[in-house]
mmCIF file of N, CA and C in Angstrom:
data_model
loop_
_atom_site.group_PDB
_atom_site.id
_atom_site.type_symbol
_atom_site.label_atom_id
_atom_site.label_comp_id
_atom_site.label_asym_id
_atom_site.label_seq_id
_atom_site.Cartn_x
_atom_site.Cartn_y
_atom_site.Cartn_z
ATOM 1 N N THR A 1 2.841 -1.279 15.814
ATOM 2 C CA THR A 1 3.593 -2.048 15.724
ATOM 3 C C THR A 1 4.339 -2.553 17.243
ATOM 4 N N LEU A 2 5.557 -3.205 18.009
ATOM 5 C CA LEU A 2 6.179 -3.068 19.084
ATOM 6 C C LEU A 2 6.883 -2.042 19.222
ATOM 7 N N ALA A 3 7.328 -1.809 18.124
ATOM 8 C CA ALA A 3 8.683 -0.877 18.058
ATOM 9 C C ALA A 3 8.112 0.773 18.076
ATOM 10 N N ARG A 4 6.383 0.846 17.252
ATOM 11 C CA ARG A 4 5.929 1.908 17.579
ATOM 12 C C ARG A 4 5.890 2.245 18.863
ATOM 13 N N GLU A 5 5.467 1.528 19.921
ATOM 14 C CA GLU A 5 4.418 1.891 20.901
ATOM 15 C C GLU A 5 5.789 1.872 21.851
ATOM 16 N N LEU A 6 6.782 1.711 21.742
ATOM 17 C CA LEU A 6 7.783 1.569 22.609
ATOM 18 C C LEU A 6 8.449 2.904 21.460
ATOM 19 N N GLY A 7 8.372 3.647 20.859
ATOM 20 C CA GLY A 7 8.936 5.529 20.289
ATOM 21 C C GLY A 7 10.717 4.724 19.927
ATOM 22 N N LEU A 8 10.171 3.291 19.016
ATOM 23 C CA LEU A 8 11.808 3.507 18.578
ATOM 24 C C LEU A 8 11.569 3.976 17.033
ATOM 25 N N LYS A 9 12.613 5.008 16.368
ATOM 26 C CA LYS A 9 12.555 5.405 15.293
ATOM 27 C C LYS A 9 14.153 4.589 15.135
ATOM 28 N N ALA A 10 14.133 4.125 13.139
ATOM 29 C CA ALA A 10 14.728 3.754 12.412
ATOM 30 C C ALA A 10 14.513 3.668 11.237
ATOM 31 N N SER A 11 15.387 4.316 10.375
ATOM 32 C CA SER A 11 15.362 4.590 8.899
ATOM 33 C C SER A 11 15.274 2.993 8.323
ATOM 34 N N ARG A 12 16.221 1.770 8.825
ATOM 35 C CA ARG A 12 16.586 0.410 8.066
ATOM 36 C C ARG A 12 16.147 -1.107 9.628
ATOM 37 N N PRO A 13 15.631 -1.724 8.639
ATOM 38 C CA PRO A 13 15.802 -2.805 9.995
ATOM 39 C C PRO A 13 16.417 -2.951 9.702
ATOM 40 N N ALA A 14 17.874 -3.104 9.416
ATOM 41 C CA ALA A 14 19.532 -3.653 10.756
ATOM 42 C C ALA A 14 19.239 -2.523 12.153
ATOM 43 N N GLU A 15 19.230 -1.642 11.503
ATOM 44 C CA GLU A 15 19.078 -0.247 12.675
ATOM 45 C C GLU A 15 17.928 -0.428 13.741
ATOM 46 N N LEU A 16 16.666 -1.320 13.382
ATOM 47 C CA LEU A 16 15.912 -1.495 14.253
ATOM 48 C C LEU A 16 16.396 -2.884 14.767
ATOM 49 N N LEU A 17 16.444 -3.726 14.432
ATOM 50 C CA LEU A 17 16.853 -5.146 15.073
ATOM 51 C C LEU A 17 17.866 -4.554 16.475
ATOM 52 N N LEU A 18 18.715 -3.864 16.077
ATOM 53 C CA LEU A 18 19.863 -3.418 17.096
ATOM 54 C C LEU A 18 18.998 -2.629 18.091
ATOM 55 N N LYS A 19 18.186 -1.904 17.759
ATOM 56 C CA LYS A 19 17.455 -1.065 19.144
ATOM 57 C C LYS A 19 16.777 -2.165 19.799
ATOM 58 N N LEU A 20 16.259 -3.292 18.949
ATOM 59 C CA LEU A 20 15.430 -4.340 19.869
ATOM 60 C C LEU A 20 16.449 -5.252 20.472
ATOM 61 N N ARG A 21 16.981 -5.721 19.795
ATOM 62 C CA ARG A 21 17.929 -6.263 20.810
ATOM 63 C C ARG A 21 18.604 -5.786 22.829
ATOM 64 N N LYS A 22 18.535 -4.344 22.577
ATOM 65 C CA LYS A 22 19.060 -3.924 23.338
ATOM 66 C C LYS A 22 17.941 -3.725 24.209
ATOM 67 N N LEU A 23 16.891 -3.925 24.261
ATOM 68 C CA LEU A 23 15.881 -4.480 24.996
ATOM 69 C C LEU A 23 15.504 -5.452 25.646
ATOM 70 N N GLY A 24 16.541 -6.146 25.760
ATOM 71 C CA GLY A 24 16.550 -7.785 26.202
ATOM 72 C C GLY A 24 16.478 -8.733 25.424
ATOM 73 N N PRO A 25 16.128 -9.318 24.604
ATOM 74 C CA PRO A 25 15.474 -10.895 23.310
ATOM 75 C C PRO A 25 17.247 -10.994 23.347
ATOM 76 N N LYS A 26 17.202 -12.386 23.510
ATOM 77 C CA LYS A 26 18.671 -12.529 22.889
ATOM 78 C C LYS A 26 18.786 -13.049 21.405
ATOM 79 N N ILE A 27 16.739 -12.935 20.532
ATOM 80 C CA ILE A 27 17.081 -12.987 19.217
ATOM 81 C C ILE A 27 15.744 -12.426 18.987
ATOM 82 N N VAL A 28 16.299 -11.333 18.194
ATOM 83 C CA VAL A 28 15.380 -10.288 17.327
ATOM 84 C C VAL A 28 14.847 -10.684 15.746
ATOM 85 N N ILE A 29 13.312 -11.221 15.808
ATOM 86 C CA ILE A 29 13.087 -10.773 14.510
ATOM 87 C C ILE A 29 11.852 -9.973 14.436
ATOM 88 N N ILE A 30 11.770 -9.643 12.851
ATOM 89 C CA ILE A 30 10.785 -8.538 11.841
ATOM 90 C C ILE A 30 10.378 -9.343 10.689
ATOM 91 N N THR A 31 9.452 -9.063 10.686
ATOM 92 C CA THR A 31 8.879 -10.101 9.705
ATOM 93 C C THR A 31 8.305 -9.116 8.356
ATOM 94 N N ALA A 32 8.045 -8.478 7.334
ATOM 95 C CA ALA A 32 8.055 -7.729 6.705
ATOM 96 C C ALA A 32 7.395 -7.980 5.825
ATOM 97 N N GLY A 33 6.706 -8.473 5.507
ATOM 98 C CA GLY A 33 5.461 -9.099 4.769
ATOM 99 C C GLY A 33 6.107 -9.435 3.253
ATOM 100 N N SER A 34 5.637 -8.843 2.069
ATOM 101 C CA SER A 34 6.557 -8.894 1.062
ATOM 102 C C SER A 34 8.034 -8.576 0.871
ATOM 103 N N GLY A 35 8.463 -7.985 2.066
ATOM 104 C CA GLY A 35 10.065 -7.247 1.981
ATOM 105 C C GLY A 35 10.849 -8.577 2.722
ATOM 106 N N GLY A 36 10.228 -9.723 3.042
ATOM 107 C CA GLY A 36 10.758 -10.909 3.886
ATOM 108 C C GLY A 36 10.761 -11.020 5.106
ATOM 109 N N ALA A 37 12.111 -11.036 5.610
ATOM 110 C CA ALA A 37 11.962 -11.234 7.230
ATOM 111 C C ALA A 37 13.648 -11.128 7.549
ATOM 112 N N TYR A 38 13.536 -10.637 9.304
ATOM 113 C CA TYR A 38 14.759 -10.154 8.951
ATOM 114 C C TYR A 38 15.105 -10.866 10.543
ATOM 115 N N ALA A 39 16.443 -10.980 11.305
ATOM 116 C CA ALA A 39 16.373 -11.901 12.571
ATOM 117 C C ALA A 39 17.946 -11.176 12.830
ATOM 118 N N TYR A 40 18.061 -11.059 13.955
ATOM 119 C CA TYR A 40 19.620 -10.969 14.564
ATOM 120 C C TYR A 40 19.146 -11.436 16.190
ATOM 121 N N ASP A 41 20.654 -12.329 16.033
ATOM 122 C CA ASP A 41 21.096 -12.516 17.459
ATOM 123 C C ASP A 41 22.219 -12.345 18.204
ATOM 124 N N GLY A 42 22.658 -11.213 18.620
ATOM 125 C CA GLY A 42 23.986 -10.173 18.574
ATOM 126 C C GLY A 42 24.560 -11.034 17.921
ATOM 127 N N VAL A 43 24.950 -11.933 17.031
ATOM 128 C CA VAL A 43 26.577 -12.119 16.271
ATOM 129 C C VAL A 43 26.083 -12.013 15.059
ATOM 130 N N MET A 44 24.813 -13.035 14.567
ATOM 131 C CA MET A 44 24.458 -12.861 12.925
ATOM 132 C C MET A 44 23.236 -12.010 12.930
ATOM 133 N N MET A 45 23.397 -11.104 11.405
ATOM 134 C CA MET A 45 22.093 -10.477 11.069
ATOM 135 C C MET A 45 21.487 -11.225 9.505
ATOM 136 N N VAL A 46 20.771 -11.465 9.733
ATOM 137 C CA VAL A 46 19.978 -12.038 8.517
ATOM 138 C C VAL A 46 18.592 -11.791 7.785
ATOM 139 N N HIS A 47 18.776 -11.081 6.492
ATOM 140 C CA HIS A 47 17.899 -11.147 5.962
ATOM 141 C C HIS A 47 17.251 -12.703 5.226
ATOM 142 N N TYR A 48 16.464 -12.726 4.840
ATOM 143 C CA TYR A 48 15.578 -14.138 4.480
ATOM 144 C C TYR A 48 14.351 -13.057 3.263
ATOM 145 N N PRO A 49 14.598 -13.303 1.814
ATOM 146 C CA PRO A 49 13.730 -12.793 0.966
ATOM 147 C C PRO A 49 12.287 -13.191 1.051
ATOM 148 N N SER A 50 11.248 -12.466 0.733
ATOM 149 C CA SER A 50 9.872 -13.621 0.760
ATOM 150 C C SER A 50 10.030 -14.035 -0.786
ATOM 151 N N PHE A 51 9.251 -15.440 -0.600
ATOM 152 C CA PHE A 51 9.207 -15.709 -2.016
ATOM 153 C C PHE A 51 7.998 -15.350 -3.674
ATOM 154 N N HIS A 52 7.461 -14.178 -3.193
ATOM 155 C CA HIS A 52 7.208 -13.697 -3.602
ATOM 156 C C HIS A 52 6.201 -14.085 -4.237
ATOM 157 N N VAL A 53 4.532 -14.722 -3.487
ATOM 158 C CA VAL A 53 3.863 -15.761 -4.488
ATOM 159 C C VAL A 53 2.502 -14.777 -3.907
ATOM 160 N N LYS A 54 1.540 -15.326 -5.426
ATOM 161 C CA LYS A 54 0.816 -14.536 -5.183
ATOM 162 C C LYS A 54 -0.343 -14.956 -3.679
ATOM 163 N N ALA A 55 -0.245 -13.745 -3.077
ATOM 164 C CA ALA A 55 -1.564 -14.752 -1.609
ATOM 165 C C ALA A 55 -3.421 -14.861 -1.667
ATOM 166 N N THR A 56 -3.304 -15.821 -1.182
ATOM 167 C CA THR A 56 -5.319 -16.289 -1.965
ATOM 168 C C THR A 56 -5.507 -15.395 -0.694
ATOM 169 N N ASN A 57 -4.965 -15.126 0.747
ATOM 170 C CA ASN A 57 -5.077 -13.910 1.967
ATOM 171 C C ASN A 57 -3.937 -14.639 2.581
ATOM 172 N N THR A 58 -3.732 -13.421 3.840
ATOM 173 C CA THR A 58 -2.915 -13.792 4.398
ATOM 174 C C THR A 58 -2.870 -13.804 6.310
ATOM 175 N N ILE A 59 -4.182 -13.886 6.262
ATOM 176 C CA ILE A 59 -4.581 -14.677 7.522
ATOM 177 C C ILE A 59 -3.671 -15.713 8.025
ATOM 178 N N GLY A 60 -3.436 -15.655 9.431
ATOM 179 C CA GLY A 60 -2.403 -17.232 9.840
ATOM 180 C C GLY A 60 -0.868 -16.920 9.033
ATOM 181 N N ALA A 61 -0.174 -15.752 8.283
ATOM 182 C CA ALA A 61 0.825 -15.471 7.881
ATOM 183 C C ALA A 61 1.994 -15.657 8.925
ATOM 184 N N GLY A 62 2.130 -14.747 9.882
ATOM 185 C CA GLY A 62 2.333 -14.690 11.352
ATOM 186 C C GLY A 62 2.665 -16.101 11.695
ATOM 187 N N ASP A 63 1.700 -16.136 11.962
ATOM 188 C CA ASP A 63 1.776 -17.368 13.360
ATOM 189 C C ASP A 63 2.260 -18.423 12.503
ATOM 190 N N ALA A 64 2.092 -18.507 11.098
ATOM 191 C CA ALA A 64 2.921 -19.615 10.260
ATOM 192 C C ALA A 64 4.256 -19.599 10.196
ATOM 193 N N PHE A 65 4.791 -18.401 9.904
ATOM 194 C CA PHE A 65 6.007 -18.132 10.396
ATOM 195 C C PHE A 65 7.101 -17.887 11.931
ATOM 196 N N GLY A 66 6.279 -17.799 12.610
ATOM 197 C CA GLY A 66 6.404 -17.775 14.126
ATOM 198 C C GLY A 66 7.187 -19.360 14.269
ATOM 199 N N SER A 67 6.040 -20.788 13.998
ATOM 200 C CA SER A 67 5.508 -21.773 14.524
ATOM 201 C C SER A 67 7.139 -22.693 14.089
ATOM 202 N N GLY A 68 6.971 -22.189 12.123
ATOM 203 C CA GLY A 68 8.135 -22.469 11.009
ATOM 204 C C GLY A 68 9.270 -22.183 11.810
ATOM 205 N N TRP A 69 9.622 -20.997 12.334
ATOM 206 C CA TRP A 69 10.373 -20.481 12.188
ATOM 207 C C TRP A 69 11.329 -21.250 13.660
ATOM 208 N N LEU A 70 10.571 -20.828 14.849
ATOM 209 C CA LEU A 70 10.690 -21.963 16.073
ATOM 210 C C LEU A 70 11.228 -23.297 16.210
ATOM 211 N N ALA A 71 10.184 -23.884 14.934
ATOM 212 C CA ALA A 71 10.458 -25.619 14.749
ATOM 213 C C ALA A 71 12.208 -25.568 14.147
ATOM 214 N N GLY A 72 12.235 -24.993 13.142
ATOM 215 C CA GLY A 72 13.851 -24.932 12.493
ATOM 216 C C GLY A 72 14.226 -24.794 13.429
ATOM 217 N N TYR A 73 14.826 -23.999 13.897
ATOM 218 C CA TYR A 73 15.631 -23.037 15.132
ATOM 219 C C TYR A 73 15.609 -24.608 15.915
ATOM 220 N N ILE A 74 14.967 -25.048 16.127
ATOM 221 C CA ILE A 74 14.589 -26.630 17.354
ATOM 222 C C ILE A 74 15.527 -27.778 16.666
ATOM 223 N N HIS A 75 15.548 -27.987 15.287
ATOM 224 C CA HIS A 75 15.745 -28.548 15.012
ATOM 225 C C HIS A 75 16.890 -27.943 14.108
ATOM 226 N N SER A 76 17.330 -27.318 13.969
ATOM 227 C CA SER A 76 18.897 -27.404 13.253
ATOM 228 C C SER A 76 19.883 -26.818 14.113
ATOM 229 N N ARG A 77 19.211 -27.218 16.027
ATOM 230 C CA ARG A 77 20.122 -26.935 17.243
ATOM 231 C C ARG A 77 20.593 -24.940 17.227
ATOM 232 N N GLY A 78 20.146 -24.314 16.741
ATOM 233 C CA GLY A 78 20.428 -22.951 16.605
ATOM 234 C C GLY A 78 20.519 -22.309 15.022
ATOM 235 N N ASN A 79 20.547 -22.707 14.538
ATOM 236 C CA ASN A 79 20.817 -22.093 12.996
ATOM 237 C C ASN A 79 19.777 -21.246 12.526
ATOM 238 N N LEU A 80 20.073 -19.868 12.426
ATOM 239 C CA LEU A 80 19.171 -18.580 12.789
ATOM 240 C C LEU A 80 18.805 -18.868 10.440
ATOM 241 N N LYS A 81 19.605 -19.146 10.118
ATOM 242 C CA LYS A 81 19.306 -19.349 8.476
ATOM 243 C C LYS A 81 18.694 -20.277 7.908
ATOM 244 N N THR A 82 18.723 -21.498 8.675
ATOM 245 C CA THR A 82 18.004 -22.960 8.581
ATOM 246 C C THR A 82 15.961 -22.282 9.468
ATOM 247 N N ALA A 83 16.360 -21.893 10.597
ATOM 248 C CA ALA A 83 15.223 -20.913 11.069
ATOM 249 C C ALA A 83 14.707 -19.950 9.998
ATOM 250 N N MET A 84 14.868 -19.353 9.279
ATOM 251 C CA MET A 84 14.375 -18.144 8.958
ATOM 252 C C MET A 84 13.664 -18.965 7.921
ATOM 253 N N HIS A 85 13.965 -20.105 7.445
ATOM 254 C CA HIS A 85 13.671 -20.997 5.442
ATOM 255 C C HIS A 85 12.410 -21.763 5.747
ATOM 256 N N TRP A 86 12.513 -22.249 7.249
ATOM 257 C CA TRP A 86 11.354 -22.464 7.756
ATOM 258 C C TRP A 86 10.333 -21.876 7.831
ATOM 259 N N GLY A 87 10.337 -21.042 8.460
ATOM 260 C CA GLY A 87 9.385 -19.493 8.991
ATOM 261 C C GLY A 87 8.843 -18.957 7.408
ATOM 262 N N MET A 88 9.596 -18.803 6.268
ATOM 263 C CA MET A 88 9.587 -18.021 5.064
ATOM 264 C C MET A 88 8.453 -19.227 4.787
ATOM 265 N N CYS A 89 9.173 -20.510 4.284
ATOM 266 C CA CYS A 89 8.066 -21.590 3.642
ATOM 267 C C CYS A 89 6.722 -22.208 4.494
ATOM 268 N N ASN A 90 7.010 -21.848 5.781
ATOM 269 C CA ASN A 90 5.165 -22.303 7.005
ATOM 270 C C ASN A 90 4.490 -20.830 6.367
ATOM 271 N N SER A 91 5.147 -19.628 6.401
ATOM 272 C CA SER A 91 4.369 -18.836 5.967
ATOM 273 C C SER A 91 3.898 -18.724 4.418
ATOM 274 N N ASN A 92 4.760 -18.555 3.450
ATOM 275 C CA ASN A 92 3.814 -18.593 2.144
ATOM 276 C C ASN A 92 2.970 -19.933 2.593
ATOM 277 N N ALA A 93 3.531 -21.343 2.355
ATOM 278 C CA ALA A 93 2.849 -22.239 2.298
ATOM 279 C C ALA A 93 1.003 -21.860 2.413
ATOM 280 N N VAL A 94 0.715 -21.535 4.027
ATOM 281 C CA VAL A 94 0.378 -20.817 4.344
ATOM 282 C C VAL A 94 -1.416 -19.636 3.247
ATOM 283 N N ILE A 95 -0.760 -18.639 3.393
ATOM 284 C CA ILE A 95 -0.979 -17.569 1.868
ATOM 285 C C ILE A 95 -1.236 -18.084 0.706
ATOM 286 N N LEU A 96 -0.796 -19.439 0.157
ATOM 287 C CA LEU A 96 -1.566 -19.918 -0.873
ATOM 288 C C LEU A 96 -2.563 -20.631 -0.677
ATOM 289 N N LYS A 97 -3.310 -20.575 0.367
ATOM 290 C CA LYS A 97 -4.729 -21.561 0.270
ATOM 291 C C LYS A 97 -5.595 -20.438 1.576
ATOM 292 N N PRO A 98 -6.367 -20.882 1.558
ATOM 293 C CA PRO A 98 -7.875 -19.901 2.377
ATOM 294 C C PRO A 98 -7.732 -19.796 3.787
ATOM 295 N N GLY A 99 -7.860 -19.385 4.409
ATOM 296 C CA GLY A 99 -8.196 -19.685 5.699
ATOM 297 C C GLY A 99 -6.477 -19.905 6.541
ATOM 298 N N ALA A 100 -6.586 -20.003 8.036
ATOM 299 C CA ALA A 100 -5.106 -19.756 8.583
ATOM 300 C C ALA A 100 -4.477 -20.778 8.775
ATOM 301 N N GLU A 101 -5.285 -22.138 8.503
ATOM 302 C CA GLU A 101 -4.434 -23.595 8.449
ATOM 303 C C GLU A 101 -4.396 -24.230 7.571
ATOM 304 N N ILE A 102 -5.440 -24.039 6.722
ATOM 305 C CA ILE A 102 -4.812 -25.036 5.570
ATOM 306 C C ILE A 102 -3.583 -24.131 4.698
ATOM 307 N N GLY A 103 -2.486 -25.196 4.861
ATOM 308 C CA GLY A 103 -1.535 -25.245 4.332
ATOM 309 C C GLY A 103 0.191 -25.181 5.001
ATOM 310 N N LEU A 104 -0.287 -25.417 5.993
ATOM 311 C CA LEU A 104 0.636 -25.671 6.919
ATOM 312 C C LEU A 104 1.428 -26.922 6.862
ATOM 313 N N LEU A 105 2.628 -26.568 6.885
ATOM 314 C CA LEU A 105 3.553 -27.934 6.013
ATOM 315 C C LEU A 105 4.350 -28.640 7.242
ATOM 316 N N ARG A 106 4.092 -30.080 7.598
ATOM 317 C CA ARG A 106 4.330 -31.036 8.180
ATOM 318 C C ARG A 106 6.447 -31.021 8.005
ATOM 319 N N LYS A 107 7.470 -31.161 9.100
ATOM 320 C CA LYS A 107 8.554 -31.403 9.257
ATOM 321 C C LYS A 107 9.425 -31.846 7.474
ATOM 322 N N SER A 108 8.198 -32.805 7.453
ATOM 323 C CA SER A 108 8.715 -33.498 6.096
ATOM 324 C C SER A 108 8.567 -32.749 5.194
ATOM 325 N N GLU A 109 8.031 -32.300 4.737
ATOM 326 C CA GLU A 109 7.319 -30.911 3.594
ATOM 327 C C GLU A 109 8.402 -30.425 3.280
ATOM 328 N N ILE A 110 8.794 -29.333 4.300
ATOM 329 C CA ILE A 110 9.624 -28.193 4.486
ATOM 330 C C ILE A 110 10.529 -27.975 3.510
ATOM 331 N N LYS A 111 11.742 -28.802 3.349
ATOM 332 C CA LYS A 111 12.883 -29.080 2.697
ATOM 333 C C LYS A 111 12.485 -28.790 1.232
ATOM 334 N N SER A 112 11.277 -29.677 0.591
ATOM 335 C CA SER A 112 11.169 -29.384 -1.209
ATOM 336 C C SER A 112 10.180 -29.136 -1.245
ATOM 337 N N TRP A 113 9.564 -27.811 0.324
ATOM 338 C CA TRP A 113 8.572 -26.885 -0.680
ATOM 339 C C TRP A 113 9.155 -26.324 -1.202
ATOM 340 N N HIS A 114 8.762 -25.483 -2.142
ATOM 341 C CA HIS A 114 8.314 -24.828 -3.875
ATOM 342 C C HIS A 114 7.536 -23.858 -3.801
ATOM 343 N N PRO A 115 6.820 -22.375 -4.037
ATOM 344 C CA PRO A 115 5.882 -21.664 -4.204
ATOM 345 C C PRO A 115 6.019 -21.980 -5.994
#
């Protein structure tokens, strides 16, 4: 991971978010598999839990989270909680299907998607 490569040590995700943000990015996000995802923008720290679905495979989960997160962030004009929700929905939808692209959600599907 990036944190390991940089020699950053932290006992909690919140501590790691703070250390990573000090390196310069405006927003820091950590995905933690079944542990959900964490984000920090310098003001708000958010933990969004995983939906705990039974994964068919995890190929594409990170990319799906990232694309869903960014779409949610843009759509909500910078709302961190909305972005986390969109990212988690998109990644969980992908891991329920075989392959890396099947299951990607459209904008119209995000609001009503539930595992």
